[in-house]
Coordinates of N, CA and C in Angstrom, one line a residue:
M1 N -1.8 6.8 -20.3 CA -2.2 5.6 -20.7 C -3.4 4.9 -20.0
I2 N -4.2 4.2 -20.7 CA -5.5 3.5 -20.2 C -5.0 2.4 -19.6
V3 N -5.3 1.9 -18.3 CA -4.9 0.7 -17.7 C -6.1 -0.3 -17.8
C4 N -7.3 0.3 -17.6 CA -8.6 -0.4 -17.7 C -9.5 -0.1 -18.6
V5 N -9.7 -0.8 -19.6 CA -10.4 -0.4 -20.8 C -11.9 -0.3 -20.5
C6 N -12.3 -1.4 -19.5 CA -13.6 -1.6 -19.3 C -14.2 -0.4 -18.6
N7 N -13.4 0.3 -17.8 CA -13.7 1.2 -16.9 C -13.2 2.8 -17.4
A8 N -12.3 2.7 -18.4 CA -11.7 3.8 -18.9 C -10.7 4.6 -17.6
I9 N -10.1 3.6 -16.8 CA -9.3 4.0 -15.8 C -7.8 4.2 -16.2
R10 N -7.2 5.5 -16.1 CA -6.0 5.8 -16.6 C -4.9 5.3 -15.4
E11 N -3.6 5.4 -16.0 CA -2.6 5.0 -15.0 C -2.5 5.8 -13.9
T12 N -2.5 7.4 -14.3 CA -2.3 8.2 -13.6 C -3.3 8.2 -12.2
Q13 N -4.5 7.8 -12.6 CA -5.5 7.4 -11.7 C -5.3 6.3 -10.6
V14 N -4.6 5.3 -11.2 CA -4.4 4.0 -10.2 C -3.1 4.5 -9.4
R15 N -2.1 5.3 -10.0 CA -1.1 5.8 -9.1 C -1.7 6.8 -8.1
Q16 N -2.6 7.5 -8.2 CA -3.1 8.3 -7.2 C -4.0 7.6 -6.3
A17 N -4.6 6.6 -6.6 CA -5.3 5.7 -5.6 C -4.3 5.1 -4.6
A18 N -3.1 4.5 -5.3 CA -2.3 3.9 -4.5 C -1.5 5.1 -3.5
R19 N -1.2 5.9 -3.9 CA -0.6 7.0 -3.0 C -1.6 7.2 -1.8
E20 N -3.1 7.2 -2.1 CA -4.1 7.5 -1.3 C -4.4 6.2 -0.3
G21 N -3.7 5.2 -0.4 CA -3.8 3.8 0.2 C -4.5 2.7 -0.4
A22 N -4.7 2.9 -1.6 CA -5.3 1.5 -2.4 C -4.2 0.5 -2.5
G23 N -4.4 -0.7 -2.1 CA -3.4 -1.8 -2.2 C -3.7 -2.7 -3.1
C24 N -4.8 -2.7 -3.9 CA -5.0 -3.7 -4.9 C -5.9 -3.1 -5.9
P25 N -6.1 -3.6 -7.1 CA -6.9 -2.9 -8.2 C -8.4 -2.7 -7.8
T26 N -9.1 -3.7 -7.2 CA -10.3 -3.4 -6.6 C -10.6 -2.2 -5.9
S27 N -9.6 -2.0 -5.0 CA -9.8 -0.9 -4.2 C -9.5 0.4 -4.8
A28 N -8.5 0.4 -5.9 CA -8.2 1.5 -6.5 C -9.2 1.8 -7.4
Y29 N -9.9 0.9 -8.1 CA -11.1 1.2 -8.9 C -12.2 1.8 -8.2
K30 N -12.4 1.4 -7.1 CA -13.4 1.8 -6.0 C -13.3 3.2 -5.8
C31 N -12.2 3.7 -5.7 CA -11.8 5.1 -5.4 C -12.4 6.1 -6.6
Y32 N -12.8 5.3 -7.8 CA -13.4 6.2 -8.8 C -14.8 5.6 -9.3
G33 N -15.3 4.8 -8.1 CA -16.7 4.5 -8.4 C -17.0 3.3 -9.4
A34 N -15.7 2.8 -9.5 CA -15.9 1.5 -10.7 C -15.6 0.1 -10.0
K35 N -16.0 -0.9 -10.8 CA -15.8 -2.2 -10.4 C -15.1 -3.0 -11.1
P36 N -14.1 -4.0 -11.1 CA -13.4 -4.6 -12.0 C -14.5 -5.5 -12.8
R37 N -14.2 -5.5 -14.1 CA -15.0 -6.3 -15.0 C -14.3 -7.6 -15.3
C38 N -13.6 -7.5 -16.5 CA -12.9 -8.4 -17.1 C -11.6 -9.3 -16.6
G39 N -11.0 -8.2 -15.8 CA -9.7 -8.5 -15.0 C -8.6 -8.6 -16.0
Q40 N -8.6 -8.3 -17.1 CA -7.2 -8.4 -17.9 C -6.2 -7.2 -17.3
C41 N -6.8 -6.4 -16.7 CA -5.7 -5.2 -16.4 C -5.2 -5.4 -15.0
F42 N -5.5 -6.4 -14.2 CA -5.2 -6.6 -13.0 C -3.5 -6.7 -13.0
S43 N -2.9 -7.4 -13.7 CA -1.5 -7.6 -13.4 C -0.7 -6.2 -13.6
F44 N -1.2 -5.5 -14.8 CA -0.7 -4.3 -14.9 C -0.9 -3.3 -13.6
A45 N -2.0 -3.2 -13.2 CA -2.6 -2.3 -12.3 C -1.7 -2.7 -11.0
R46 N -1.8 -4.1 -10.7 CA -0.8 -4.5 -9.6 C 0.5 -3.9 -9.5
E47 N 1.3 -4.0 -10.8 CA 2.8 -3.5 -11.0 C 2.7 -2.0 -10.7
I48 N 1.6 -1.3 -11.0 CA 1.8 0.3 -10.7 C 1.5 0.4 -9.2
I49 N 0.7 -0.2 -8.7 CA 0.4 -0.1 -7.3 C 1.5 -0.2 -6.3
A50 N 2.3 -1.3 -6.8 CA 3.5 -2.0 -6.0 C 4.5 -0.8 -6.4
A51 N 4.8 -0.1 -7.6 CA 5.7 0.7 -7.7 C 5.4 2.1 -7.1
E52 N 4.2 2.6 -6.9 CA 3.9 3.6 -6.1 C 4.2 3.5 -4.9
R53 N 3.8 2.2 -4.1 CA 3.9 1.8 -2.7 C 5.6 2.0 -2.4
S54 N 6.1 1.4 -3.3 CA 7.6 1.2 -2.9 C 8.3 2.6 -3.0
A55 N 7.8 3.4 -3.7 CA 8.4 4.7 -4.1 C 8.0 5.8 -2.9
A56 N 7.0 5.5 -2.3 CA 6.5 6.3 -1.1 C 7.3 6.3 0.2

């Protein structure tokens, strides 16, 4: 599933970035050489990151 349409970042990529230490959408996107643009995806990306971090 696409999380960030602006950067074409998928849920699996956000999960991987969280497992590698990303604590917020901005740092997760940075792992893929992207920057947040419109911000519509932030709440969903935060949920994904929180879920991954609590599962670790």
